[in-house]
Amino acid sequence: MKVLLSEEQVRAGVQELARRIEDYYRDKPLTMVGVLIGSIVLLADLIRQISIPLRVELVQARRYWGQARRPGPLAVDLEVLAAAVRGRHVLLVDDIFDTGQTIAELIPMLDELGPASVRTAVLLRKQGRSQVDFQPDFVAFDIPDVFVVGYGLDYNDMYRNLPYVAALEPEELAG
Ligand code: 5GP
Ligand code: MG
């Protein structure tokens, strides 16, 4: 395992992200919606760096796998979200923007609930991986195309608790 972003670097990046979000949403009713599970660490640190009023919600986006073992549609329980989203400015918060598919599917679902706007904030964006025609609005770090863990990101449900971001070596990903 190789440290990609130290605890100090992550902290500085999150602080800067918070400043930009705070400036953008000043005087706008903000609802931050974290995408479970990976966003929880970022979300917890981020909201404590933002001093404008805001609401927090969480969305569990579960992907069903089709018979062809290809990723199927996202299943999301939108009922609980509706009241927190209607007429408000929504900021989706996720750990990492990889292909962009997850966010690309969540945005139209949230749009159905009548928000004032929907934007996206991520800790990490992987270079050269996007399969969608938009980019996240707030990005703390651009990283190379490596598999990362820590600060909410897991490998087989492990490593989410690391206070830094590390890249797993190919041999660590086997099995
Ligand atoms: P996307 O839909 O953008 O391809 O994928 C986003 C999701 O894939 C992230 O929320 C995360 O759960 C997972 N993911 C993508 N790249 C990585 C990575 O390098 N490490 C980990 N742990 N998860 C990743
Ligand atoms: Mg995720």
PDB file of N, CA and C in Angstrom, residues 14-83:
ATOM      1  N   VAL A  14      -9.857  19.226   1.811  1.00  0.00           N
ATOM      2  CA  VAL A  14     -11.253  19.279   2.253  1.00  0.00           C
ATOM      3  C   VAL A  14     -11.609  20.694   2.714  1.00  0.00           C
ATOM      4  N   GLN A  15     -10.655  21.341   3.374  1.00  0.00           N
ATOM      5  CA  GLN A  15     -10.869  22.714   3.823  1.00  0.00           C
ATOM      6  C   GLN A  15     -11.110  23.653   2.643  1.00  0.00           C
ATOM      7  N   GLU A  16     -10.304  23.483   1.616  1.00  0.00           N
ATOM      8  CA  GLU A  16     -10.415  24.298   0.399  1.00  0.00           C
ATOM      9  C   GLU A  16     -11.749  24.019  -0.314  1.00  0.00           C
ATOM     10  N   LEU A  17     -12.121  22.746  -0.355  1.00  0.00           N
ATOM     11  CA  LEU A  17     -13.405  22.346  -0.952  1.00  0.00           C
ATOM     12  C   LEU A  17     -14.558  23.017  -0.198  1.00  0.00           C
ATOM     13  N   ALA A  18     -14.463  23.009   1.119  1.00  0.00           N
ATOM     14  CA  ALA A  18     -15.500  23.611   1.957  1.00  0.00           C
ATOM     15  C   ALA A  18     -15.626  25.110   1.680  1.00  0.00           C
ATOM     16  N   ARG A  19     -14.482  25.807   1.523  1.00  0.00           N
ATOM     17  CA  ARG A  19     -14.505  27.253   1.240  1.00  0.00           C
ATOM     18  C   ARG A  19     -15.266  27.527  -0.051  1.00  0.00           C
ATOM     19  N   ARG A  20     -14.964  26.711  -1.087  1.00  0.00           N
ATOM     20  CA  ARG A  20     -15.595  26.935  -2.395  1.00  0.00           C
ATOM     21  C   ARG A  20     -17.092  26.660  -2.324  1.00  0.00           C
ATOM     22  N   ILE A  21     -17.474  25.615  -1.600  1.00  0.00           N
ATOM     23  CA  ILE A  21     -18.895  25.273  -1.462  1.00  0.00           C
ATOM     24  C   ILE A  21     -19.623  26.375  -0.693  1.00  0.00           C
ATOM     25  N   GLU A  22     -19.002  26.830   0.369  1.00  0.00           N
ATOM     26  CA  GLU A  22     -19.600  27.880   1.195  1.00  0.00           C
ATOM     27  C   GLU A  22     -19.811  29.169   0.382  1.00  0.00           C
ATOM     28  N   ASP A  23     -18.810  29.536  -0.407  1.00  0.00           N
ATOM     29  CA  ASP A  23     -18.933  30.743  -1.237  1.00  0.00           C
ATOM     30  C   ASP A  23     -20.052  30.592  -2.252  1.00  0.00           C
ATOM     31  N   TYR A  24     -20.119  29.419  -2.863  1.00  0.00           N
ATOM     32  CA  TYR A  24     -21.102  29.209  -3.926  1.00  0.00           C
ATOM     33  C   TYR A  24     -22.534  29.197  -3.387  1.00  0.00           C
ATOM     34  N   TYR A  25     -22.753  28.616  -2.222  1.00  0.00           N
ATOM     35  CA  TYR A  25     -24.113  28.412  -1.710  1.00  0.00           C
ATOM     36  C   TYR A  25     -24.539  29.455  -0.672  1.00  0.00           C
ATOM     37  N   ARG A  26     -23.745  30.499  -0.506  1.00  0.00           N
ATOM     38  CA  ARG A  26     -24.152  31.557   0.415  1.00  0.00           C
ATOM     39  C   ARG A  26     -25.503  32.105  -0.038  1.00  0.00           C
ATOM     40  N   ASP A  27     -26.448  32.247   0.888  1.00  0.00           N
ATOM     41  CA  ASP A  27     -27.797  32.752   0.575  1.00  0.00           C
ATOM     42  C   ASP A  27     -28.633  31.806  -0.278  1.00  0.00           C
ATOM     43  N   LYS A  28     -28.202  30.567  -0.474  1.00  0.00           N
ATOM     44  CA  LYS A  28     -29.032  29.568  -1.147  1.00  0.00           C
ATOM     45  C   LYS A  28     -29.352  28.461  -0.148  1.00  0.00           C
ATOM     46  N   PRO A  29     -30.628  28.007  -0.102  1.00  0.00           N
ATOM     47  CA  PRO A  29     -30.945  26.892   0.807  1.00  0.00           C
ATOM     48  C   PRO A  29     -30.280  25.599   0.313  1.00  0.00           C
ATOM     49  N   LEU A  30     -29.321  25.104   1.107  1.00  0.00           N
ATOM     50  CA  LEU A  30     -28.469  23.987   0.675  1.00  0.00           C
ATOM     51  C   LEU A  30     -28.843  22.689   1.377  1.00  0.00           C
ATOM     52  N   THR A  31     -28.984  21.628   0.586  1.00  0.00           N
ATOM     53  CA  THR A  31     -29.098  20.274   1.130  1.00  0.00           C
ATOM     54  C   THR A  31     -27.948  19.444   0.577  1.00  0.00           C
ATOM     55  N   MET A  32     -27.099  18.953   1.459  1.00  0.00           N
ATOM     56  CA  MET A  32     -26.013  18.089   1.023  1.00  0.00           C
ATOM     57  C   MET A  32     -26.464  16.645   1.135  1.00  0.00           C
ATOM     58  N   VAL A  33     -26.314  15.889   0.048  1.00  0.00           N
ATOM     59  CA  VAL A  33     -26.769  14.509   0.006  1.00  0.00           C
ATOM     60  C   VAL A  33     -25.561  13.599  -0.197  1.00  0.00           C
ATOM     61  N   GLY A  34     -25.196  12.869   0.846  1.00  0.00           N
ATOM     62  CA  GLY A  34     -24.059  11.962   0.768  1.00  0.00           C
ATOM     63  C   GLY A  34     -24.465  10.633   0.157  1.00  0.00           C
ATOM     64  N   VAL A  35     -23.608  10.101  -0.707  1.00  0.00           N
ATOM     65  CA  VAL A  35     -23.846   8.797  -1.319  1.00  0.00           C
ATOM     66  C   VAL A  35     -23.161   7.740  -0.447  1.00  0.00           C
ATOM     67  N   LEU A  36     -23.985   6.892   0.164  1.00  0.00           N
ATOM     68  CA  LEU A  36     -23.448   5.869   1.068  1.00  0.00           C
ATOM     69  C   LEU A  36     -22.696   4.776   0.300  1.00  0.00           C
ATOM     70  N   ILE A  37     -21.684   4.119   0.879  1.00  0.00           N
ATOM     71  CA  ILE A  37     -21.132   4.361   2.190  1.00  0.00           C
ATOM     72  C   ILE A  37     -19.898   5.263   2.096  1.00  0.00           C
ATOM     73  N   GLY A  38     -19.320   5.267   0.915  1.00  0.00           N
ATOM     74  CA  GLY A  38     -18.002   5.892   0.736  1.00  0.00           C
ATOM     75  C   GLY A  38     -17.882   7.350   1.120  1.00  0.00           C
ATOM     76  N   SER A  39     -18.993   8.099   1.100  1.00  0.00           N
ATOM     77  CA  SER A  39     -18.911   9.549   1.320  1.00  0.00           C
ATOM     78  C   SER A  39     -18.928   9.942   2.792  1.00  0.00           C
ATOM     79  N   ILE A  40     -19.121   8.984   3.706  1.00  0.00           N
ATOM     80  CA  ILE A  40     -19.412   9.394   5.093  1.00  0.00           C
ATOM     81  C   ILE A  40     -18.271  10.161   5.762  1.00  0.00           C
ATOM     82  N   VAL A  41     -17.044   9.773   5.466  1.00  0.00           N
ATOM     83  CA  VAL A  41     -15.913  10.434   6.122  1.00  0.00           C
ATOM     84  C   VAL A  41     -15.766  11.857   5.581  1.00  0.00           C
ATOM     85  N   LEU A  42     -15.815  11.973   4.260  1.00  0.00           N
ATOM     86  CA  LEU A  42     -15.750  13.286   3.629  1.00  0.00           C
ATOM     87  C   LEU A  42     -16.896  14.167   4.117  1.00  0.00           C
ATOM     88  N   LEU A  43     -18.103  13.621   4.113  1.00  0.00           N
ATOM     89  CA  LEU A  43     -19.278  14.399   4.498  1.00  0.00           C
ATOM     90  C   LEU A  43     -19.137  14.933   5.924  1.00  0.00           C
ATOM     91  N   ALA A  44     -18.700  14.071   6.822  1.00  0.00           N
ATOM     92  CA  ALA A  44     -18.569  14.463   8.231  1.00  0.00           C
ATOM     93  C   ALA A  44     -17.530  15.578   8.408  1.00  0.00           C
ATOM     94  N   ASP A  45     -16.416  15.464   7.700  1.00  0.00           N
ATOM     95  CA  ASP A  45     -15.383  16.504   7.800  1.00  0.00           C
ATOM     96  C   ASP A  45     -15.824  17.783   7.098  1.00  0.00           C
ATOM     97  N   LEU A  46     -16.446  17.621   5.940  1.00  0.00           N
ATOM     98  CA  LEU A  46     -16.843  18.760   5.113  1.00  0.00           C
ATOM     99  C   LEU A  46     -17.857  19.655   5.819  1.00  0.00           C
ATOM    100  N   ILE A  47     -18.908  19.047   6.360  1.00  0.00           N
ATOM    101  CA  ILE A  47     -19.977  19.887   6.933  1.00  0.00           C
ATOM    102  C   ILE A  47     -19.478  20.672   8.144  1.00  0.00           C
ATOM    103  N   ARG A  48     -18.459  20.150   8.827  1.00  0.00           N
ATOM    104  CA  ARG A  48     -17.940  20.881   9.987  1.00  0.00           C
ATOM    105  C   ARG A  48     -17.044  22.044   9.591  1.00  0.00           C
ATOM    106  N   GLN A  49     -16.706  22.121   8.298  1.00  0.00           N
ATOM    107  CA  GLN A  49     -15.899  23.249   7.793  1.00  0.00           C
ATOM    108  C   GLN A  49     -16.779  24.294   7.117  1.00  0.00           C
ATOM    109  N   ILE A  50     -18.084  24.038   7.059  1.00  0.00           N
ATOM    110  CA  ILE A  50     -19.006  24.941   6.361  1.00  0.00           C
ATOM    111  C   ILE A  50     -19.912  25.591   7.397  1.00  0.00           C
ATOM    112  N   SER A  51     -19.970  26.922   7.379  1.00  0.00           N
ATOM    113  CA  SER A  51     -20.719  27.596   8.446  1.00  0.00           C
ATOM    114  C   SER A  51     -22.065  28.156   7.987  1.00  0.00           C
ATOM    115  N   ILE A  52     -22.379  28.078   6.676  1.00  0.00           N
ATOM    116  CA  ILE A  52     -23.711  28.511   6.238  1.00  0.00           C
ATOM    117  C   ILE A  52     -24.718  27.437   6.634  1.00  0.00           C
ATOM    118  N   PRO A  53     -26.017  27.810   6.805  1.00  0.00           N
ATOM    119  CA  PRO A  53     -27.004  26.805   7.193  1.00  0.00           C
ATOM    120  C   PRO A  53     -27.134  25.736   6.109  1.00  0.00           C
ATOM    121  N   LEU A  54     -27.275  24.486   6.521  1.00  0.00           N
ATOM    122  CA  LEU A  54     -27.448  23.420   5.530  1.00  0.00           C
ATOM    123  C   LEU A  54     -28.178  22.236   6.142  1.00  0.00           C
ATOM    124  N   ARG A  55     -28.814  21.464   5.269  1.00  0.00           N
ATOM    125  CA  ARG A  55     -29.416  20.198   5.674  1.00  0.00           C
ATOM    126  C   ARG A  55     -28.568  19.060   5.139  1.00  0.00           C
ATOM    127  N   VAL A  56     -28.638  17.923   5.809  1.00  0.00           N
ATOM    128  CA  VAL A  56     -27.873  16.750   5.388  1.00  0.00           C
ATOM    129  C   VAL A  56     -28.809  15.576   5.173  1.00  0.00           C
ATOM    130  N   GLU A  57     -28.655  14.906   4.058  1.00  0.00           N
ATOM    131  CA  GLU A  57     -29.374  13.661   3.794  1.00  0.00           C
ATOM    132  C   GLU A  57     -28.382  12.639   3.269  1.00  0.00           C
ATOM    133  N   LEU A  58     -28.826  11.394   3.253  1.00  0.00           N
ATOM    134  CA  LEU A  58     -27.989  10.314   2.729  1.00  0.00           C
ATOM    135  C   LEU A  58     -28.790   9.520   1.725  1.00  0.00           C
ATOM    136  N   VAL A  59     -28.114   9.015   0.722  1.00  0.00           N
ATOM    137  CA  VAL A  59     -28.792   8.163  -0.242  1.00  0.00           C
ATOM    138  C   VAL A  59     -27.994   6.863  -0.394  1.00  0.00           C
ATOM    139  N   GLN A  60     -28.722   5.775  -0.320  1.00  0.00           N
ATOM    140  CA  GLN A  60     -28.087   4.467  -0.517  1.00  0.00           C
ATOM    141  C   GLN A  60     -28.353   4.062  -1.962  1.00  0.00           C
ATOM    142  N   ALA A  61     -27.332   4.123  -2.758  1.00  0.00           N
ATOM    143  CA  ALA A  61     -27.483   3.751  -4.170  1.00  0.00           C
ATOM    144  C   ALA A  61     -26.926   2.357  -4.362  1.00  0.00           C
ATOM    145  N   ARG A  62     -27.815   1.427  -4.522  1.00  0.00           N
ATOM    146  CA  ARG A  62     -27.400   0.026  -4.628  1.00  0.00           C
ATOM    147  C   ARG A  62     -27.536  -0.412  -6.075  1.00  0.00           C
ATOM    148  N   ARG A  63     -26.458  -0.974  -6.601  1.00  0.00           N
ATOM    149  CA  ARG A  63     -26.500  -1.391  -7.998  1.00  0.00           C
ATOM    150  C   ARG A  63     -26.832  -2.882  -8.094  1.00  0.00           C
ATOM    151  N   TYR A  64     -27.870  -3.179  -8.861  1.00  0.00           N
ATOM    152  CA  TYR A  64     -28.222  -4.585  -9.074  1.00  0.00           C
ATOM    153  C   TYR A  64     -27.439  -5.145 -10.243  1.00  0.00           C
ATOM    154  N   TRP A  65     -26.931  -6.343 -10.085  1.00  0.00           N
ATOM    155  CA  TRP A  65     -26.129  -6.947 -11.140  1.00  0.00           C
ATOM    156  C   TRP A  65     -27.020  -7.840 -11.987  1.00  0.00           C
ATOM    157  N   GLY A  66     -26.966  -7.628 -13.290  1.00  0.00           N
ATOM    158  CA  GLY A  66     -27.787  -8.400 -14.214  1.00  0.00           C
ATOM    159  C   GLY A  66     -27.228  -9.797 -14.409  1.00  0.00           C
ATOM    160  N   GLN A  67     -27.947 -10.603 -15.161  1.00  0.00           N
ATOM    161  CA  GLN A  67     -27.503 -11.982 -15.379  1.00  0.00           C
ATOM    162  C   GLN A  67     -26.184 -12.042 -16.123  1.00  0.00           C
ATOM    163  N   ALA A  68     -25.919 -11.029 -16.944  1.00  0.00           N
ATOM    164  CA  ALA A  68     -24.675 -11.006 -17.708  1.00  0.00           C
ATOM    165  C   ALA A  68     -23.495 -10.546 -16.839  1.00  0.00           C
ATOM    166  N   ARG A  69     -23.724 -10.381 -15.516  1.00  0.00           N
ATOM    167  CA  ARG A  69     -22.706  -9.910 -14.582  1.00  0.00           C
ATOM    168  C   ARG A  69     -22.230  -8.511 -14.944  1.00  0.00           C
ATOM    169  N   ARG A  70     -23.084  -7.786 -15.628  1.00  0.00           N
ATOM    170  CA  ARG A  70     -22.758  -6.382 -15.903  1.00  0.00           C
ATOM    171  C   ARG A  70     -23.571  -5.528 -14.949  1.00  0.00           C
ATOM    172  N   PRO A  71     -23.044  -4.335 -14.612  1.00  0.00           N
ATOM    173  CA  PRO A  71     -23.785  -3.502 -13.674  1.00  0.00           C
ATOM    174  C   PRO A  71     -25.172  -3.159 -14.185  1.00  0.00           C
ATOM    175  N   GLY A  72     -26.179  -3.372 -13.348  1.00  0.00           N
ATOM    176  CA  GLY A  72     -27.556  -3.059 -13.699  1.00  0.00           C
ATOM    177  C   GLY A  72     -27.946  -1.695 -13.178  1.00  0.00           C
ATOM    178  N   PRO A  73     -29.239  -1.416 -13.104  1.00  0.00           N
ATOM    179  CA  PRO A  73     -29.706  -0.098 -12.677  1.00  0.00           C
ATOM    180  C   PRO A  73     -29.492   0.159 -11.192  1.00  0.00           C
ATOM    181  N   LEU A  74     -29.429   1.421 -10.829  1.00  0.00           N
ATOM    182  CA  LEU A  74     -29.332   1.817  -9.432  1.00  0.00           C
ATOM    183  C   LEU A  74     -30.708   1.776  -8.792  1.00  0.00           C
ATOM    184  N   ALA A  75     -30.777   1.270  -7.572  1.00  0.00           N
ATOM    185  CA  ALA A  75     -32.031   1.295  -6.822  1.00  0.00           C
ATOM    186  C   ALA A  75     -31.884   2.304  -5.689  1.00  0.00           C
ATOM    187  N   VAL A  76     -32.788   3.259  -5.634  1.00  0.00           N
ATOM    188  CA  VAL A  76     -32.692   4.327  -4.651  1.00  0.00           C
ATOM    189  C   VAL A  76     -34.064   4.575  -4.032  1.00  0.00           C
ATOM    190  N   ASP A  77     -34.116   4.698  -2.709  1.00  0.00           N
ATOM    191  CA  ASP A  77     -35.361   5.041  -2.032  1.00  0.00           C
ATOM    192  C   ASP A  77     -35.461   6.563  -1.963  1.00  0.00           C
ATOM    193  N   LEU A  78     -36.269   7.124  -2.854  1.00  0.00           N
ATOM    194  CA  LEU A  78     -36.309   8.582  -2.971  1.00  0.00           C
ATOM    195  C   LEU A  78     -37.350   9.233  -2.072  1.00  0.00           C
ATOM    196  N   GLU A  79     -38.238   8.420  -1.489  1.00  0.00           N
ATOM    197  CA  GLU A  79     -39.333   9.006  -0.721  1.00  0.00           C
ATOM    198  C   GLU A  79     -38.843   9.862   0.437  1.00  0.00           C
ATOM    199  N   VAL A  80     -37.869   9.331   1.173  1.00  0.00           N
ATOM    200  CA  VAL A  80     -37.365  10.066   2.335  1.00  0.00           C
ATOM    201  C   VAL A  80     -36.647  11.351   1.921  1.00  0.00           C
ATOM    202  N   LEU A  81     -36.119  11.361   0.715  1.00  0.00           N
ATOM    203  CA  LEU A  81     -35.347  12.511   0.258  1.00  0.00           C
ATOM    204  C   LEU A  81     -36.218  13.674  -0.187  1.00  0.00           C
ATOM    205  N   ALA A  82     -37.432  13.355  -0.627  1.00  0.00           N
ATOM    206  CA  ALA A  82     -38.249  14.340  -1.339  1.00  0.00           C
ATOM    207  C   ALA A  82     -38.366  15.669  -0.600  1.00  0.00           C
ATOM    208  N   ALA A  83     -38.695  15.633   0.671  1.00  0.00           N
ATOM    209  CA  ALA A  83     -38.931  16.864   1.422  1.00  0.00           C
ATOM    210  C   ALA A  83     -37.656  17.698   1.571  1.00  0.00           C
TER     211      ALA A  83
END
